[in-house]
PDB file of C-alpha atoms in Angstrom:
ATOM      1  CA  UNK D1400     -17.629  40.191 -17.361  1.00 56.00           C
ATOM      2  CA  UNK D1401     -15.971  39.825 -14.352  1.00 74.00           C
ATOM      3  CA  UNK D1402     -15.396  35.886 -14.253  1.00 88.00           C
ATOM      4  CA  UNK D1403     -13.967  34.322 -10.913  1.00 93.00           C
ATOM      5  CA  UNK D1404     -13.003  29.997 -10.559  1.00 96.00           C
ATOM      6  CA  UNK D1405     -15.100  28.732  -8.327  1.00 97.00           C
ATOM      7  CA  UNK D1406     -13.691  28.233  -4.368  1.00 97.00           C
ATOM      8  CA  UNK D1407     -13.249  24.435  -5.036  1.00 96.00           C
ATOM      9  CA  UNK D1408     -10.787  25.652  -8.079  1.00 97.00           C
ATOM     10  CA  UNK D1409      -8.633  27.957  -6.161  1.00 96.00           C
ATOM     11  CA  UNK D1410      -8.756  25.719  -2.919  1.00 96.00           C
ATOM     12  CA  UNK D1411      -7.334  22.685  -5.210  1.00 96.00           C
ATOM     13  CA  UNK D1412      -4.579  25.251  -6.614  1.00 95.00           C
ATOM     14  CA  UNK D1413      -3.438  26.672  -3.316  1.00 95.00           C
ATOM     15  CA  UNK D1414      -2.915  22.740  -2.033  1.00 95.00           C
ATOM     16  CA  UNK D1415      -0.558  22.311  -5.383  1.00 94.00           C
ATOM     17  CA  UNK D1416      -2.964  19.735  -6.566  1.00 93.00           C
ATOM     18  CA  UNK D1417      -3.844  21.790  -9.869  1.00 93.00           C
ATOM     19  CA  UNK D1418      -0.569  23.027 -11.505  1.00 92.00           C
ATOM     20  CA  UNK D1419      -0.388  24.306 -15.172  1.00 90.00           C
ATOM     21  CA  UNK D1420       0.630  22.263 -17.691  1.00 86.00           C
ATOM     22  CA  UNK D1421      -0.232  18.977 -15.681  1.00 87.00           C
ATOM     23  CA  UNK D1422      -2.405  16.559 -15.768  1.00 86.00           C
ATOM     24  CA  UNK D1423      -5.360  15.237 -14.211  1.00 86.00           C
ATOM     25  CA  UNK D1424      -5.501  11.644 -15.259  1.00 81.00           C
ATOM     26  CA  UNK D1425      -7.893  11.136 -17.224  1.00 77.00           C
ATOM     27  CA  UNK D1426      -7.814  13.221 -20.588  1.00 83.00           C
ATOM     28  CA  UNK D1427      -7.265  16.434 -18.537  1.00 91.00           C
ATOM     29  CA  UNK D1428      -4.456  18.776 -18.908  1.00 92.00           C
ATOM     30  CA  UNK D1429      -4.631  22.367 -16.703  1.00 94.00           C
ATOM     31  CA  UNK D1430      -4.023  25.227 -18.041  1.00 93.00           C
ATOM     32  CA  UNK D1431      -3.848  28.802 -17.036  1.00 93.00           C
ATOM     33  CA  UNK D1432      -7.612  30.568 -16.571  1.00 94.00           C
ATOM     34  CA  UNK D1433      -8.709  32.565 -19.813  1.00 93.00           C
ATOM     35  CA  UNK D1434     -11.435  33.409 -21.913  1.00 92.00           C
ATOM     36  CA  UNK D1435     -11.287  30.650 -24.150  1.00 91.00           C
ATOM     37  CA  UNK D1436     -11.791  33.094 -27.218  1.00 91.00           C
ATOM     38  CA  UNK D1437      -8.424  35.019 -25.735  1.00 90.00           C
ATOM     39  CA  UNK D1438      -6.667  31.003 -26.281  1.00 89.00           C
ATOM     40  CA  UNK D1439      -6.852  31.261 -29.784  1.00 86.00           C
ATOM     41  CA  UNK D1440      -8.106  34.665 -30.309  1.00 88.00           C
ATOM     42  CA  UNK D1441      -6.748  34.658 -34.474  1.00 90.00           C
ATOM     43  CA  UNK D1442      -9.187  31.526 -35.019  1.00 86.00           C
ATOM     44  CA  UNK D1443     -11.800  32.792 -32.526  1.00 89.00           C
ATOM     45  CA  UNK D1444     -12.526  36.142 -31.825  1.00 86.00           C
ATOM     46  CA  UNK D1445     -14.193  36.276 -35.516  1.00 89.00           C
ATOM     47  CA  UNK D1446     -17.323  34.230 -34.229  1.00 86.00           C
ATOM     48  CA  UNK D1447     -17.590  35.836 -30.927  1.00 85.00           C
ATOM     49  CA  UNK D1448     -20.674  37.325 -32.087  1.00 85.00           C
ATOM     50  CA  UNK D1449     -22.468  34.311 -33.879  1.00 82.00           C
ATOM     51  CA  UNK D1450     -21.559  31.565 -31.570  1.00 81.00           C
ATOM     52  CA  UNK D1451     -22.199  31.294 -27.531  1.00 82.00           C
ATOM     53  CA  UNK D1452     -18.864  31.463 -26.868  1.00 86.00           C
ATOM     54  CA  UNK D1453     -18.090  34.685 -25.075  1.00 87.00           C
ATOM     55  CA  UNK D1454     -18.976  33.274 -21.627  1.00 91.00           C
ATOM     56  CA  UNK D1455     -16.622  30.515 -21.868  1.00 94.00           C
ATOM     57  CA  UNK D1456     -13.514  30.685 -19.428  1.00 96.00           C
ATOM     58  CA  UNK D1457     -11.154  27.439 -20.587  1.00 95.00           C
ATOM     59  CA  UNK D1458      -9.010  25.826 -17.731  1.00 96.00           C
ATOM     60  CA  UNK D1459      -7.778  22.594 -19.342  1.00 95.00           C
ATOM     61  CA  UNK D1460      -8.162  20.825 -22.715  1.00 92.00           C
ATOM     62  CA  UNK D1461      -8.500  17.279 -23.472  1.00 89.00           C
ATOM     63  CA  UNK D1462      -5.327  15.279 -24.471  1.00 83.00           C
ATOM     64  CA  UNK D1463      -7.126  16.185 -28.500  1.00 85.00           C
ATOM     65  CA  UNK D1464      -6.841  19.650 -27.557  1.00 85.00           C
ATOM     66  CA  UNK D1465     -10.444  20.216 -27.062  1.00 89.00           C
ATOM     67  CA  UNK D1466     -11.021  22.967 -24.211  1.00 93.00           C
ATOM     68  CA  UNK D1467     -12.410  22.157 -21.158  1.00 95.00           C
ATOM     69  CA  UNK D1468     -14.441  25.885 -19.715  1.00 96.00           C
ATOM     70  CA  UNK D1469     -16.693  27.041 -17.292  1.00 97.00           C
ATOM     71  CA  UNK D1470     -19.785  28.839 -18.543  1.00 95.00           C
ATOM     72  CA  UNK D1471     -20.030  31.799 -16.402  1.00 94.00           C
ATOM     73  CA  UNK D1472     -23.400  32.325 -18.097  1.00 91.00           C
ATOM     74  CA  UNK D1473     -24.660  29.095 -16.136  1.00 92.00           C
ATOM     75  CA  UNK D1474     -24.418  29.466 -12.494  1.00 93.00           C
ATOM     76  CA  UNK D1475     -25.206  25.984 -11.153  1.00 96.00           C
ATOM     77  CA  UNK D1476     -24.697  25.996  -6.918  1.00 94.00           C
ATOM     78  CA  UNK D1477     -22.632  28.498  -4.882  1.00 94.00           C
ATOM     79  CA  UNK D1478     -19.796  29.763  -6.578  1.00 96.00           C
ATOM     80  CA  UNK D1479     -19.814  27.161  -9.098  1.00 96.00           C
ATOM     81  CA  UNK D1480     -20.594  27.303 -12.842  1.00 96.00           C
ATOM     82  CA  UNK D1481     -21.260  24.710 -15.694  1.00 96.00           C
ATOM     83  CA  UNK D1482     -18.557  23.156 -17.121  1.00 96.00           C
ATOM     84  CA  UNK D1483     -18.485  22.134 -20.347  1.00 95.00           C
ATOM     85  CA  UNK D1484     -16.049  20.111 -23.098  1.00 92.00           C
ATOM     86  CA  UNK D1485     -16.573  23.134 -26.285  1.00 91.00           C
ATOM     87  CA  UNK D1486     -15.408  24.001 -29.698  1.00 85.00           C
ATOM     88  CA  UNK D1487     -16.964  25.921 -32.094  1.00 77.00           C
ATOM     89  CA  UNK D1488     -20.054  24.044 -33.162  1.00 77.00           C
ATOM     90  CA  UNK D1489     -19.569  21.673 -30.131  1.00 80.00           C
ATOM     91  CA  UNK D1490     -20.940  23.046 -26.442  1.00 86.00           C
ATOM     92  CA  UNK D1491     -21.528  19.511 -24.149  1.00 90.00           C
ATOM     93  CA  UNK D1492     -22.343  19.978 -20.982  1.00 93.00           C
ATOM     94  CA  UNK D1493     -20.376  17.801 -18.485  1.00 95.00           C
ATOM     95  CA  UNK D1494     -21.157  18.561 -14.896  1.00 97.00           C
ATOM     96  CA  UNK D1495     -22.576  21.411 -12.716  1.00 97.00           C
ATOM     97  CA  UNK D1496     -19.422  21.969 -10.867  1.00 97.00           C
ATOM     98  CA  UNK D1497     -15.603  21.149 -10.699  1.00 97.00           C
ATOM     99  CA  UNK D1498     -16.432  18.524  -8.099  1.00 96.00           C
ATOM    100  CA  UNK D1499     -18.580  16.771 -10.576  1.00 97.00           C
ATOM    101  CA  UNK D1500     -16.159  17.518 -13.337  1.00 97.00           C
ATOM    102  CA  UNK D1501     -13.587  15.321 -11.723  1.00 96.00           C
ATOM    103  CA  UNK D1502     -15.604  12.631 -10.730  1.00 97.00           C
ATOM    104  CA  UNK D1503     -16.910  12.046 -14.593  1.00 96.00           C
ATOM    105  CA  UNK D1504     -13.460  12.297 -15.506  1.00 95.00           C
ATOM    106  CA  UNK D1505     -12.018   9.777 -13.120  1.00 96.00           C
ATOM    107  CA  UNK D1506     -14.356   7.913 -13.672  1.00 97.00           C
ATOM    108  CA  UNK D1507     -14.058   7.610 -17.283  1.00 94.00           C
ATOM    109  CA  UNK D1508     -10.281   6.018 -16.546  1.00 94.00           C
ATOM    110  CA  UNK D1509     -11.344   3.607 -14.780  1.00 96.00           C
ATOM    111  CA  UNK D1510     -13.415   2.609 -17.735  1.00 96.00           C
ATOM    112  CA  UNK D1511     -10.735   2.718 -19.954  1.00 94.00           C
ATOM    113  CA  UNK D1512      -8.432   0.174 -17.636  1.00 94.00           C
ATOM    114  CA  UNK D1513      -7.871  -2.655 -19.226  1.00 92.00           C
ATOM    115  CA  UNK D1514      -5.225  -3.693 -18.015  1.00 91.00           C
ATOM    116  CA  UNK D1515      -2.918  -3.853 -14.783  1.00 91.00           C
ATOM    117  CA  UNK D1516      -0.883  -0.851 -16.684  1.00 89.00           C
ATOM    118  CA  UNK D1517      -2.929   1.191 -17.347  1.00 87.00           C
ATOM    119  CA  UNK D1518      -4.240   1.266 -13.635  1.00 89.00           C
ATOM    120  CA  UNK D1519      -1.562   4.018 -12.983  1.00 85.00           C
ATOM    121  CA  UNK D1520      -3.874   6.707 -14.326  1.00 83.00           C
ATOM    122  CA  UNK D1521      -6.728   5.694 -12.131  1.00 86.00           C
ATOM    123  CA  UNK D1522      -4.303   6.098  -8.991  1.00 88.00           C
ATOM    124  CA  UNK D1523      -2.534   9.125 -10.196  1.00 88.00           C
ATOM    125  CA  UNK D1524      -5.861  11.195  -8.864  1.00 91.00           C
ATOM    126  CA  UNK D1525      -5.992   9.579  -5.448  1.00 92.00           C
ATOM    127  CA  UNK D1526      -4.988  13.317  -3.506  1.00 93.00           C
ATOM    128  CA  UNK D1527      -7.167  15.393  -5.436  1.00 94.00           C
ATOM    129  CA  UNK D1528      -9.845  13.409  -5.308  1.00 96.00           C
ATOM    130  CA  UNK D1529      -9.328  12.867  -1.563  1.00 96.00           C
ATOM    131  CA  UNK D1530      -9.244  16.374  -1.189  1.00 96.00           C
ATOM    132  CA  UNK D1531     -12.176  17.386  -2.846  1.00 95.00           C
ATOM    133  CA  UNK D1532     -14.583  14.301  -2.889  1.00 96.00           C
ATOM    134  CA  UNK D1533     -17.834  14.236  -0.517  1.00 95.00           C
ATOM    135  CA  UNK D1534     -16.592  11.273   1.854  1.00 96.00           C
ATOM    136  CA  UNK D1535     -19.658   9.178   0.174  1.00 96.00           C
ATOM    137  CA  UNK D1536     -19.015  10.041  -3.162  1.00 96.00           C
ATOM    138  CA  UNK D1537     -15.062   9.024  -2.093  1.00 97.00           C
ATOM    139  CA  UNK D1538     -16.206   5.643  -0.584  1.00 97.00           C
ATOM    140  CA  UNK D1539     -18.125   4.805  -3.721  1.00 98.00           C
ATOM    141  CA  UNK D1540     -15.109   5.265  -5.853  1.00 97.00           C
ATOM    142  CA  UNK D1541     -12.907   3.370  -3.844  1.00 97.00           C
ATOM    143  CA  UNK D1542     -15.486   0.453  -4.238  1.00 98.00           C
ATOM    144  CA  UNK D1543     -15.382   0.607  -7.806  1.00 98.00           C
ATOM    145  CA  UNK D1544     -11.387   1.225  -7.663  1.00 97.00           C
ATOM    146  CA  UNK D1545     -11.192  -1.885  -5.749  1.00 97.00           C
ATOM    147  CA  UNK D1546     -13.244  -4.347  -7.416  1.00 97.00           C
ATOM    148  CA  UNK D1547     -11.864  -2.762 -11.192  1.00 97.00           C
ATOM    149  CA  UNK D1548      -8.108  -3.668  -9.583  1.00 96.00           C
ATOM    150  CA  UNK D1549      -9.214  -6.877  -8.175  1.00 96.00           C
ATOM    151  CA  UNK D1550     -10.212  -8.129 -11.855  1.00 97.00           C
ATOM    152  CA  UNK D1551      -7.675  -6.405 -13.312  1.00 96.00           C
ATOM    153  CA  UNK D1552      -5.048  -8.245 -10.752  1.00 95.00           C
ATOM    154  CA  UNK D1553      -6.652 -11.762 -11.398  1.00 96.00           C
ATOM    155  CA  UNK D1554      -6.919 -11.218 -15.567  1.00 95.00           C
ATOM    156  CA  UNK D1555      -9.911 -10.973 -15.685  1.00 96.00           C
ATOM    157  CA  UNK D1556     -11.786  -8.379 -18.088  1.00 96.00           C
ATOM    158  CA  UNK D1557     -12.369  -4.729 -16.343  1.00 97.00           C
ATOM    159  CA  UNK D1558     -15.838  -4.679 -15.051  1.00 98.00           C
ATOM    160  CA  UNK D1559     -16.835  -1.458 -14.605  1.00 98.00           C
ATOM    161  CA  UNK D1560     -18.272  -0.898 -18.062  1.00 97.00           C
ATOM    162  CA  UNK D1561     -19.924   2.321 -19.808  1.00 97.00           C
ATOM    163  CA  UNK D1562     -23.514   1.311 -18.500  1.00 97.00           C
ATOM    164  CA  UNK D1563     -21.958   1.315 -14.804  1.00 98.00           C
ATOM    165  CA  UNK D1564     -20.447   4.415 -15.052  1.00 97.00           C
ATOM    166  CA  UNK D1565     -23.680   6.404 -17.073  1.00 97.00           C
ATOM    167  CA  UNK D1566     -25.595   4.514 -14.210  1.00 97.00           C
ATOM    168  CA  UNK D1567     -23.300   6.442 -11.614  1.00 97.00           C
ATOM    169  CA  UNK D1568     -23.313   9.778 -13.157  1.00 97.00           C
ATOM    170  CA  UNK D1569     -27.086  10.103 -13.552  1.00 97.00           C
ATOM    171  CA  UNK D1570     -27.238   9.306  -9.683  1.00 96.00           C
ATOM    172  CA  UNK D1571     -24.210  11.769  -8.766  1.00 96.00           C
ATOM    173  CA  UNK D1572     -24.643  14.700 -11.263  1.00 96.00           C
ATOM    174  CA  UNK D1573     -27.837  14.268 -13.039  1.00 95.00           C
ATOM    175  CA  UNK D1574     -29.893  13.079 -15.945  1.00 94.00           C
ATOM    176  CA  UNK D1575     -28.678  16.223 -17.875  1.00 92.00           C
ATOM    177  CA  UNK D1576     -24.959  14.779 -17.441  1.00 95.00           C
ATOM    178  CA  UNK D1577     -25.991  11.636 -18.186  1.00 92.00           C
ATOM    179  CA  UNK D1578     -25.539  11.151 -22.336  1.00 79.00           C
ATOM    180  CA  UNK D1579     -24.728   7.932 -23.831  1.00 66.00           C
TER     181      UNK D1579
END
């Protein structure tokens, strides 16, 4: 198979804003693009055949080591594929493309604020957001960003909670994307 990143990908590389072996914050480290079977191929390459996992190209894992891939057997829009959080007997679906992806992600940390401290992961992804972000999708996180810091600022309890945020990504990326 002759697997390519999607434009987005590339476009975020080129700009320095995905580097190997750094982080997105949240829960997102890069890594270089492989077949995720080719990772770990002495664990893996024994249930190529049995399990879905041929089509899976990894570029990040989770701060558990879980690998983040794109399914190039799921073609979602444009260049873009479906990205999913996998191991072997684990295959959920997070978003349709990288854009997506980050958005869930980002999201998630702002979830997790709660406190004034922790707020430097949620401003950590301010460029690559920026950069990539539809300007109404970018407006809507500031809002949340702002009134999340606001609380936090004032002592109050975070309160963008897990039914905001499932409320936001069923709007943004879907019902599929959507699990609770």
């Amino acid at each position: 198979m002759n697997f390519r990143p999607p434009e987005s990908y590339t476009r975020l590389r080129r700009l320095g804003l995905i580097t190997d072996h750094h982080e997105f914050r949240y829960d997102v480290e890069w890594c270089p693009i492989m077949r995720w079977v080719e990772s770990e191929p002495e664990r893996l390459i024994k249930y190529e055949a049995e399990q879905p996992i041929r089509d899976y190209f990894m570029f990040g894992a989770t701060a558990g080591g879980d690998p983040w891939c794109w399914h190039a057997g799921i073609p979602t829009t444009g260049d873009e594929f479906e990205i999913h959080q996998v191991d072997l007997f684990m295959y959920l679906p997070m978003a349709a493309t990288l854009e997506g992806f980050l958005l869930r992600k980002h999201l998630e940390g702002i979830v997790y604020c709660d406190h004034l401290d922790s707020w430097r992961f949620v401003a950590g992804n301010s460029r690559l957001l920026e950069a990539l972000l539809s300007p109404e999708e970018l407006t809507e996180v500031r809002s949340i960003e702002q009134r999340v810091h606001l609380a936090l600022s004032r002592g109050d309890n975070n309160p963008f909670q897990w039914d905001d945020f499932y409320a936001v990504i069923e709007r943004r990326l879907g019902t599929a994307y959507a699990r609770r």
